[in-house]
JSON list of C-alpha atoms in Angstrom, two decimals:
[
{"chain": "A", "resi": 1, "resn": "UNK", "atom": "CA", "xyz": [0.00, 0.00, 0.00]},
{"chain": "A", "resi": 2, "resn": "UNK", "atom": "CA", "xyz": [0.93, 3.60, -0.57]},
{"chain": "A", "resi": 3, "resn": "UNK", "atom": "CA", "xyz": [3.54, 2.87, -3.21]},
{"chain": "A", "resi": 4, "resn": "UNK", "atom": "CA", "xyz": [3.92, 4.99, -6.31]},
{"chain": "A", "resi": 5, "resn": "UNK", "atom": "CA", "xyz": [5.46, 3.70, -9.52]},
{"chain": "A", "resi": 6, "resn": "UNK", "atom": "CA", "xyz": [5.96, 5.65, -12.73]},
{"chain": "A", "resi": 7, "resn": "UNK", "atom": "CA", "xyz": [6.27, 3.91, -16.07]},
{"chain": "A", "resi": 8, "resn": "UNK", "atom": "CA", "xyz": [8.43, 5.73, -18.57]},
{"chain": "A", "resi": 9, "resn": "UNK", "atom": "CA", "xyz": [9.49, 4.88, -22.08]},
{"chain": "A", "resi": 10, "resn": "UNK", "atom": "CA", "xyz": [9.25, 6.01, -25.65]},
{"chain": "A", "resi": 11, "resn": "UNK", "atom": "CA", "xyz": [5.93, 6.05, -27.51]},
{"chain": "A", "resi": 12, "resn": "UNK", "atom": "CA", "xyz": [4.98, 2.61, -28.74]},
{"chain": "A", "resi": 13, "resn": "UNK", "atom": "CA", "xyz": [7.09, 0.74, -26.19]},
{"chain": "A", "resi": 14, "resn": "UNK", "atom": "CA", "xyz": [4.09, -0.98, -24.55]},
{"chain": "A", "resi": 15, "resn": "UNK", "atom": "CA", "xyz": [3.43, 1.17, -21.49]},
{"chain": "A", "resi": 16, "resn": "UNK", "atom": "CA", "xyz": [-0.32, 1.41, -22.10]},
{"chain": "A", "resi": 17, "resn": "UNK", "atom": "CA", "xyz": [-0.49, -2.26, -23.07]},
{"chain": "A", "resi": 18, "resn": "UNK", "atom": "CA", "xyz": [1.14, -3.18, -19.75]},
{"chain": "A", "resi": 19, "resn": "UNK", "atom": "CA", "xyz": [-1.54, -1.25, -17.82]},
{"chain": "A", "resi": 20, "resn": "UNK", "atom": "CA", "xyz": [-4.29, -2.90, -19.88]},
{"chain": "A", "resi": 21, "resn": "UNK", "atom": "CA", "xyz": [-2.86, -6.32, -19.03]},
{"chain": "A", "resi": 22, "resn": "UNK", "atom": "CA", "xyz": [-2.67, -5.50, -15.32]},
{"chain": "A", "resi": 23, "resn": "UNK", "atom": "CA", "xyz": [-6.23, -4.10, -15.42]},
{"chain": "A", "resi": 24, "resn": "UNK", "atom": "CA", "xyz": [-7.42, -7.29, -17.10]},
{"chain": "A", "resi": 25, "resn": "UNK", "atom": "CA", "xyz": [-8.70, -5.64, -20.26]},
{"chain": "A", "resi": 26, "resn": "UNK", "atom": "CA", "xyz": [-6.04, -7.33, -22.41]},
{"chain": "A", "resi": 27, "resn": "UNK", "atom": "CA", "xyz": [-4.33, -10.72, -22.31]},
{"chain": "A", "resi": 28, "resn": "UNK", "atom": "CA", "xyz": [-0.58, -11.06, -22.00]},
{"chain": "A", "resi": 29, "resn": "UNK", "atom": "CA", "xyz": [1.29, -12.88, -24.77]},
{"chain": "A", "resi": 30, "resn": "UNK", "atom": "CA", "xyz": [3.12, -14.80, -22.08]},
{"chain": "A", "resi": 31, "resn": "UNK", "atom": "CA", "xyz": [3.57, -14.79, -18.33]},
{"chain": "A", "resi": 32, "resn": "UNK", "atom": "CA", "xyz": [1.01, -14.41, -15.60]},
{"chain": "A", "resi": 33, "resn": "UNK", "atom": "CA", "xyz": [-0.43, -11.42, -13.77]},
{"chain": "A", "resi": 34, "resn": "UNK", "atom": "CA", "xyz": [-1.51, -12.29, -10.25]},
{"chain": "A", "resi": 35, "resn": "UNK", "atom": "CA", "xyz": [-3.74, -9.95, -8.32]},
{"chain": "A", "resi": 36, "resn": "UNK", "atom": "CA", "xyz": [-5.04, -10.84, -4.87]},
{"chain": "A", "resi": 37, "resn": "UNK", "atom": "CA", "xyz": [-8.66, -11.92, -4.78]},
{"chain": "A", "resi": 38, "resn": "UNK", "atom": "CA", "xyz": [-11.17, -9.10, -4.17]},
{"chain": "A", "resi": 39, "resn": "UNK", "atom": "CA", "xyz": [-8.60, -6.45, -5.13]},
{"chain": "A", "resi": 40, "resn": "UNK", "atom": "CA", "xyz": [-10.40, -3.51, -6.70]},
{"chain": "A", "resi": 41, "resn": "UNK", "atom": "CA", "xyz": [-8.44, -2.00, -9.57]},
{"chain": "A", "resi": 42, "resn": "UNK", "atom": "CA", "xyz": [-9.15, 1.55, -10.67]},
{"chain": "A", "resi": 43, "resn": "UNK", "atom": "CA", "xyz": [-8.02, 1.98, -14.26]},
{"chain": "A", "resi": 44, "resn": "UNK", "atom": "CA", "xyz": [-8.04, 5.13, -16.37]},
{"chain": "A", "resi": 45, "resn": "UNK", "atom": "CA", "xyz": [-7.41, 4.30, -19.99]},
{"chain": "A", "resi": 46, "resn": "UNK", "atom": "CA", "xyz": [-6.45, 6.77, -22.70]},
{"chain": "A", "resi": 47, "resn": "UNK", "atom": "CA", "xyz": [-9.52, 5.63, -24.65]},
{"chain": "A", "resi": 48, "resn": "UNK", "atom": "CA", "xyz": [-12.64, 6.83, -22.89]},
{"chain": "A", "resi": 49, "resn": "UNK", "atom": "CA", "xyz": [-16.03, 5.69, -24.15]},
{"chain": "A", "resi": 50, "resn": "UNK", "atom": "CA", "xyz": [-19.23, 7.56, -23.33]},
{"chain": "A", "resi": 51, "resn": "UNK", "atom": "CA", "xyz": [-22.73, 6.50, -24.32]},
{"chain": "A", "resi": 52, "resn": "UNK", "atom": "CA", "xyz": [-24.73, 8.89, -26.49]},
{"chain": "A", "resi": 53, "resn": "UNK", "atom": "CA", "xyz": [-26.82, 11.29, -24.39]},
{"chain": "A", "resi": 54, "resn": "UNK", "atom": "CA", "xyz": [-25.34, 10.04, -21.10]},
{"chain": "A", "resi": 55, "resn": "UNK", "atom": "CA", "xyz": [-25.30, 12.57, -18.27]},
{"chain": "A", "resi": 56, "resn": "UNK", "atom": "CA", "xyz": [-22.32, 13.26, -16.04]},
{"chain": "A", "resi": 57, "resn": "UNK", "atom": "CA", "xyz": [-24.18, 11.80, -13.04]},
{"chain": "A", "resi": 58, "resn": "UNK", "atom": "CA", "xyz": [-25.27, 8.61, -14.83]},
{"chain": "A", "resi": 59, "resn": "UNK", "atom": "CA", "xyz": [-21.74, 8.09, -16.20]},
{"chain": "A", "resi": 60, "resn": "UNK", "atom": "CA", "xyz": [-20.18, 8.50, -12.75]},
{"chain": "A", "resi": 61, "resn": "UNK", "atom": "CA", "xyz": [-22.64, 6.02, -11.21]},
{"chain": "A", "resi": 62, "resn": "UNK", "atom": "CA", "xyz": [-22.06, 3.55, -14.05]},
{"chain": "A", "resi": 63, "resn": "UNK", "atom": "CA", "xyz": [-18.26, 3.71, -13.75]},
{"chain": "A", "resi": 64, "resn": "UNK", "atom": "CA", "xyz": [-18.42, 3.34, -9.98]},
{"chain": "A", "resi": 65, "resn": "UNK", "atom": "CA", "xyz": [-20.74, 0.34, -10.27]},
{"chain": "A", "resi": 66, "resn": "UNK", "atom": "CA", "xyz": [-23.35, 1.90, -8.02]},
{"chain": "A", "resi": 67, "resn": "UNK", "atom": "CA", "xyz": [-25.94, 2.07, -10.79]},
{"chain": "A", "resi": 68, "resn": "UNK", "atom": "CA", "xyz": [-26.26, -1.73, -10.94]},
{"chain": "A", "resi": 69, "resn": "UNK", "atom": "CA", "xyz": [-26.53, -2.07, -7.17]},
{"chain": "A", "resi": 70, "resn": "UNK", "atom": "CA", "xyz": [-29.14, 0.71, -6.91]},
{"chain": "A", "resi": 71, "resn": "UNK", "atom": "CA", "xyz": [-31.10, -0.74, -9.80]},
{"chain": "A", "resi": 72, "resn": "UNK", "atom": "CA", "xyz": [-31.18, -4.23, -8.30]},
{"chain": "A", "resi": 73, "resn": "UNK", "atom": "CA", "xyz": [-32.14, -2.87, -4.86]},
{"chain": "A", "resi": 74, "resn": "UNK", "atom": "CA", "xyz": [-35.08, -0.96, -6.38]},
{"chain": "A", "resi": 75, "resn": "UNK", "atom": "CA", "xyz": [-36.06, -4.01, -8.39]},
{"chain": "A", "resi": 76, "resn": "UNK", "atom": "CA", "xyz": [-36.36, -6.28, -5.35]},
{"chain": "A", "resi": 77, "resn": "UNK", "atom": "CA", "xyz": [-37.41, -3.90, -2.56]},
{"chain": "A", "resi": 78, "resn": "UNK", "atom": "CA", "xyz": [-41.11, -4.68, -3.03]},
{"chain": "A", "resi": 79, "resn": "UNK", "atom": "CA", "xyz": [-40.42, -8.39, -2.34]},
{"chain": "A", "resi": 80, "resn": "UNK", "atom": "CA", "xyz": [-38.53, -8.13, 0.94]},
{"chain": "A", "resi": 81, "resn": "UNK", "atom": "CA", "xyz": [-41.00, -10.46, 2.66]},
{"chain": "A", "resi": 82, "resn": "UNK", "atom": "CA", "xyz": [-39.20, -13.34, 0.90]},
{"chain": "A", "resi": 83, "resn": "UNK", "atom": "CA", "xyz": [-36.23, -14.43, 3.10]},
{"chain": "A", "resi": 84, "resn": "UNK", "atom": "CA", "xyz": [-33.93, -15.08, 0.11]},
{"chain": "A", "resi": 85, "resn": "UNK", "atom": "CA", "xyz": [-34.73, -11.67, -1.37]},
{"chain": "A", "resi": 86, "resn": "UNK", "atom": "CA", "xyz": [-34.20, -10.05, 2.01]},
{"chain": "A", "resi": 87, "resn": "UNK", "atom": "CA", "xyz": [-30.80, -11.74, 2.29]},
{"chain": "A", "resi": 88, "resn": "UNK", "atom": "CA", "xyz": [-29.84, -10.54, -1.21]},
{"chain": "A", "resi": 89, "resn": "UNK", "atom": "CA", "xyz": [-31.00, -7.03, -0.34]},
{"chain": "A", "resi": 90, "resn": "UNK", "atom": "CA", "xyz": [-28.81, -7.06, 2.78]},
{"chain": "A", "resi": 91, "resn": "UNK", "atom": "CA", "xyz": [-25.79, -8.11, 0.73]},
{"chain": "A", "resi": 92, "resn": "UNK", "atom": "CA", "xyz": [-26.49, -5.37, -1.81]},
{"chain": "A", "resi": 93, "resn": "UNK", "atom": "CA", "xyz": [-26.93, -2.81, 0.95]},
{"chain": "A", "resi": 94, "resn": "UNK", "atom": "CA", "xyz": [-23.60, -3.84, 2.51]},
{"chain": "A", "resi": 95, "resn": "UNK", "atom": "CA", "xyz": [-21.83, -3.54, -0.84]},
{"chain": "A", "resi": 96, "resn": "UNK", "atom": "CA", "xyz": [-23.46, -0.15, -1.43]},
{"chain": "A", "resi": 97, "resn": "UNK", "atom": "CA", "xyz": [-22.17, 1.02, 1.95]},
{"chain": "A", "resi": 98, "resn": "UNK", "atom": "CA", "xyz": [-18.69, -0.43, 1.29]},
{"chain": "A", "resi": 99, "resn": "UNK", "atom": "CA", "xyz": [-18.57, 1.51, -1.97]},
{"chain": "A", "resi": 100, "resn": "UNK", "atom": "CA", "xyz": [-19.54, 4.67, -0.05]},
{"chain": "A", "resi": 101, "resn": "UNK", "atom": "CA", "xyz": [-22.77, 4.95, -2.02]},
{"chain": "A", "resi": 102, "resn": "UNK", "atom": "CA", "xyz": [-24.49, 6.98, 0.68]},
{"chain": "A", "resi": 103, "resn": "UNK", "atom": "CA", "xyz": [-21.93, 9.78, 0.26]},
{"chain": "A", "resi": 104, "resn": "UNK", "atom": "CA", "xyz": [-21.62, 9.40, -3.52]},
{"chain": "A", "resi": 105, "resn": "UNK", "atom": "CA", "xyz": [-23.23, 12.71, -4.49]},
{"chain": "A", "resi": 106, "resn": "UNK", "atom": "CA", "xyz": [-21.08, 14.65, -2.04]},
{"chain": "A", "resi": 107, "resn": "UNK", "atom": "CA", "xyz": [-17.86, 12.89, -3.10]},
{"chain": "A", "resi": 108, "resn": "UNK", "atom": "CA", "xyz": [-18.73, 13.43, -6.78]},
{"chain": "A", "resi": 109, "resn": "UNK", "atom": "CA", "xyz": [-19.27, 17.13, -6.15]},
{"chain": "A", "resi": 110, "resn": "UNK", "atom": "CA", "xyz": [-15.92, 17.47, -4.31]},
{"chain": "A", "resi": 111, "resn": "UNK", "atom": "CA", "xyz": [-13.98, 15.68, -7.05]},
{"chain": "A", "resi": 112, "resn": "UNK", "atom": "CA", "xyz": [-15.68, 17.54, -9.90]},
{"chain": "A", "resi": 113, "resn": "UNK", "atom": "CA", "xyz": [-15.02, 20.84, -8.12]},
{"chain": "A", "resi": 114, "resn": "UNK", "atom": "CA", "xyz": [-11.39, 19.79, -7.66]},
{"chain": "A", "resi": 115, "resn": "UNK", "atom": "CA", "xyz": [-11.14, 19.39, -11.42]},
{"chain": "A", "resi": 116, "resn": "UNK", "atom": "CA", "xyz": [-12.66, 22.82, -12.00]},
{"chain": "A", "resi": 117, "resn": "UNK", "atom": "CA", "xyz": [-16.12, 21.60, -13.03]},
{"chain": "A", "resi": 118, "resn": "UNK", "atom": "CA", "xyz": [-17.94, 23.39, -10.21]},
{"chain": "A", "resi": 119, "resn": "UNK", "atom": "CA", "xyz": [-20.32, 25.30, -12.47]},
{"chain": "A", "resi": 120, "resn": "UNK", "atom": "CA", "xyz": [-21.41, 22.35, -14.60]},
{"chain": "A", "resi": 121, "resn": "UNK", "atom": "CA", "xyz": [-24.72, 20.68, -13.71]},
{"chain": "A", "resi": 122, "resn": "UNK", "atom": "CA", "xyz": [-24.20, 16.94, -13.11]},
{"chain": "A", "resi": 123, "resn": "UNK", "atom": "CA", "xyz": [-27.36, 16.21, -15.12]},
{"chain": "A", "resi": 124, "resn": "UNK", "atom": "CA", "xyz": [-25.77, 17.78, -18.19]},
{"chain": "A", "resi": 125, "resn": "UNK", "atom": "CA", "xyz": [-25.06, 15.50, -21.15]},
{"chain": "A", "resi": 126, "resn": "UNK", "atom": "CA", "xyz": [-21.44, 14.52, -21.65]},
{"chain": "A", "resi": 127, "resn": "UNK", "atom": "CA", "xyz": [-21.84, 15.25, -25.35]},
{"chain": "A", "resi": 128, "resn": "UNK", "atom": "CA", "xyz": [-22.09, 18.96, -24.45]},
{"chain": "A", "resi": 129, "resn": "UNK", "atom": "CA", "xyz": [-18.67, 18.99, -22.76]},
{"chain": "A", "resi": 130, "resn": "UNK", "atom": "CA", "xyz": [-15.30, 19.83, -24.25]},
{"chain": "A", "resi": 131, "resn": "UNK", "atom": "CA", "xyz": [-12.66, 17.12, -24.64]},
{"chain": "A", "resi": 132, "resn": "UNK", "atom": "CA", "xyz": [-10.83, 18.35, -21.56]},
{"chain": "A", "resi": 133, "resn": "UNK", "atom": "CA", "xyz": [-14.01, 18.37, -19.49]},
{"chain": "A", "resi": 134, "resn": "UNK", "atom": "CA", "xyz": [-14.82, 14.82, -20.62]},
{"chain": "A", "resi": 135, "resn": "UNK", "atom": "CA", "xyz": [-11.35, 13.69, -19.55]},
{"chain": "A", "resi": 136, "resn": "UNK", "atom": "CA", "xyz": [-11.88, 15.25, -16.13]},
{"chain": "A", "resi": 137, "resn": "UNK", "atom": "CA", "xyz": [-15.26, 13.50, -15.75]},
{"chain": "A", "resi": 138, "resn": "UNK", "atom": "CA", "xyz": [-13.67, 10.17, -16.75]},
{"chain": "A", "resi": 139, "resn": "UNK", "atom": "CA", "xyz": [-10.93, 10.63, -14.18]},
{"chain": "A", "resi": 140, "resn": "UNK", "atom": "CA", "xyz": [-13.52, 11.62, -11.55]},
{"chain": "A", "resi": 141, "resn": "UNK", "atom": "CA", "xyz": [-15.39, 8.38, -12.32]},
{"chain": "A", "resi": 142, "resn": "UNK", "atom": "CA", "xyz": [-12.29, 6.30, -11.63]},
{"chain": "A", "resi": 143, "resn": "UNK", "atom": "CA", "xyz": [-11.59, 8.16, -8.39]},
{"chain": "A", "resi": 144, "resn": "UNK", "atom": "CA", "xyz": [-15.20, 7.62, -7.26]},
{"chain": "A", "resi": 145, "resn": "UNK", "atom": "CA", "xyz": [-15.09, 3.91, -8.05]},
{"chain": "A", "resi": 146, "resn": "UNK", "atom": "CA", "xyz": [-13.09, 2.95, -5.01]},
{"chain": "A", "resi": 147, "resn": "UNK", "atom": "CA", "xyz": [-9.97, 0.90, -5.52]},
{"chain": "A", "resi": 148, "resn": "UNK", "atom": "CA", "xyz": [-7.07, -0.84, -3.85]},
{"chain": "A", "resi": 149, "resn": "UNK", "atom": "CA", "xyz": [-4.71, -0.23, -6.78]},
{"chain": "A", "resi": 150, "resn": "UNK", "atom": "CA", "xyz": [-4.89, 2.78, -9.08]},
{"chain": "A", "resi": 151, "resn": "UNK", "atom": "CA", "xyz": [-3.65, 2.56, -12.69]},
{"chain": "A", "resi": 152, "resn": "UNK", "atom": "CA", "xyz": [-3.53, 5.85, -14.58]},
{"chain": "A", "resi": 153, "resn": "UNK", "atom": "CA", "xyz": [-2.53, 6.04, -18.23]},
{"chain": "A", "resi": 154, "resn": "UNK", "atom": "CA", "xyz": [-1.43, 9.61, -18.88]},
{"chain": "A", "resi": 155, "resn": "UNK", "atom": "CA", "xyz": [-3.98, 11.16, -16.52]},
{"chain": "A", "resi": 156, "resn": "UNK", "atom": "CA", "xyz": [-2.58, 14.65, -16.98]},
{"chain": "A", "resi": 157, "resn": "UNK", "atom": "CA", "xyz": [-3.58, 14.80, -20.65]},
{"chain": "A", "resi": 158, "resn": "UNK", "atom": "CA", "xyz": [-6.19, 17.56, -20.97]},
{"chain": "A", "resi": 159, "resn": "UNK", "atom": "CA", "xyz": [-5.77, 18.72, -17.35]},
{"chain": "A", "resi": 160, "resn": "UNK", "atom": "CA", "xyz": [-5.14, 22.38, -16.68]},
{"chain": "A", "resi": 161, "resn": "UNK", "atom": "CA", "xyz": [-2.73, 23.40, -13.92]},
{"chain": "A", "resi": 162, "resn": "UNK", "atom": "CA", "xyz": [-5.30, 23.71, -11.09]},
{"chain": "A", "resi": 163, "resn": "UNK", "atom": "CA", "xyz": [-6.73, 20.26, -11.93]},
{"chain": "A", "resi": 164, "resn": "UNK", "atom": "CA", "xyz": [-3.23, 18.79, -12.13]},
{"chain": "A", "resi": 165, "resn": "UNK", "atom": "CA", "xyz": [-2.34, 20.22, -8.71]},
{"chain": "A", "resi": 166, "resn": "UNK", "atom": "CA", "xyz": [-5.62, 18.89, -7.26]},
{"chain": "A", "resi": 167, "resn": "UNK", "atom": "CA", "xyz": [-4.91, 15.39, -8.70]},
{"chain": "A", "resi": 168, "resn": "UNK", "atom": "CA", "xyz": [-1.38, 15.38, -7.25]},
{"chain": "A", "resi": 169, "resn": "UNK", "atom": "CA", "xyz": [-2.75, 16.35, -3.83]},
{"chain": "A", "resi": 170, "resn": "UNK", "atom": "CA", "xyz": [-5.45, 13.69, -4.07]},
{"chain": "A", "resi": 171, "resn": "UNK", "atom": "CA", "xyz": [-2.95, 10.97, -4.98]},
{"chain": "A", "resi": 172, "resn": "UNK", "atom": "CA", "xyz": [-0.69, 12.03, -2.12]},
{"chain": "A", "resi": 173, "resn": "UNK", "atom": "CA", "xyz": [-3.60, 11.65, 0.36]},
{"chain": "A", "resi": 174, "resn": "UNK", "atom": "CA", "xyz": [-4.88, 8.21, -0.66]},
{"chain": "A", "resi": 175, "resn": "UNK", "atom": "CA", "xyz": [-3.45, 5.07, 0.87]},
{"chain": "A", "resi": 176, "resn": "UNK", "atom": "CA", "xyz": [-3.33, 2.79, -2.15]},
{"chain": "A", "resi": 177, "resn": "UNK", "atom": "CA", "xyz": [-0.63, 1.84, -4.61]},
{"chain": "A", "resi": 178, "resn": "UNK", "atom": "CA", "xyz": [-0.53, 3.83, -7.83]},
{"chain": "A", "resi": 179, "resn": "UNK", "atom": "CA", "xyz": [0.99, 2.91, -11.19]},
{"chain": "A", "resi": 180, "resn": "UNK", "atom": "CA", "xyz": [1.11, 5.95, -13.44]},
{"chain": "A", "resi": 181, "resn": "UNK", "atom": "CA", "xyz": [2.17, 6.64, -16.99]},
{"chain": "A", "resi": 182, "resn": "UNK", "atom": "CA", "xyz": [2.78, 10.35, -17.46]},
{"chain": "A", "resi": 183, "resn": "UNK", "atom": "CA", "xyz": [4.86, 12.78, -19.46]},
{"chain": "A", "resi": 184, "resn": "UNK", "atom": "CA", "xyz": [4.63, 15.39, -16.67]}
]
């Protein structure tokens, strides 16, 4: 915990591919990546995909995984008289609490403000944002996800100086290991 590693190398040398392999989004040609069971990996890729018409708030909940938990809780809450459903609801509620779902809106606001997005309504469509603002929202989503290991692939791309300073301070405060590719 609390270790910081920077990956440096020329363009095309495989830095991003290495992060993708560690994050589990790509397979290694050889060798094995071992990550302890139940380790939550936060991974910011250079390629960020948004759904058409998606709002900032819905994107952040989707990336964090809270949207699925909330949806399932709403789906089953009318059947809590069934002991199996009640047990499932309890498990979902525990996971929601572990993921800090009850403070999600507040944490989202703090992180978005840290990235200079204070004046942007969280119900606004991502398609209305600039490229830099979209990058900040994507990074906010990863930070809201909750993680034991943080993998950042050039997170400073499209960040202005205040957002860069805020990210550095944030990383210095968290107590997880970070693996970062950056040119800054």
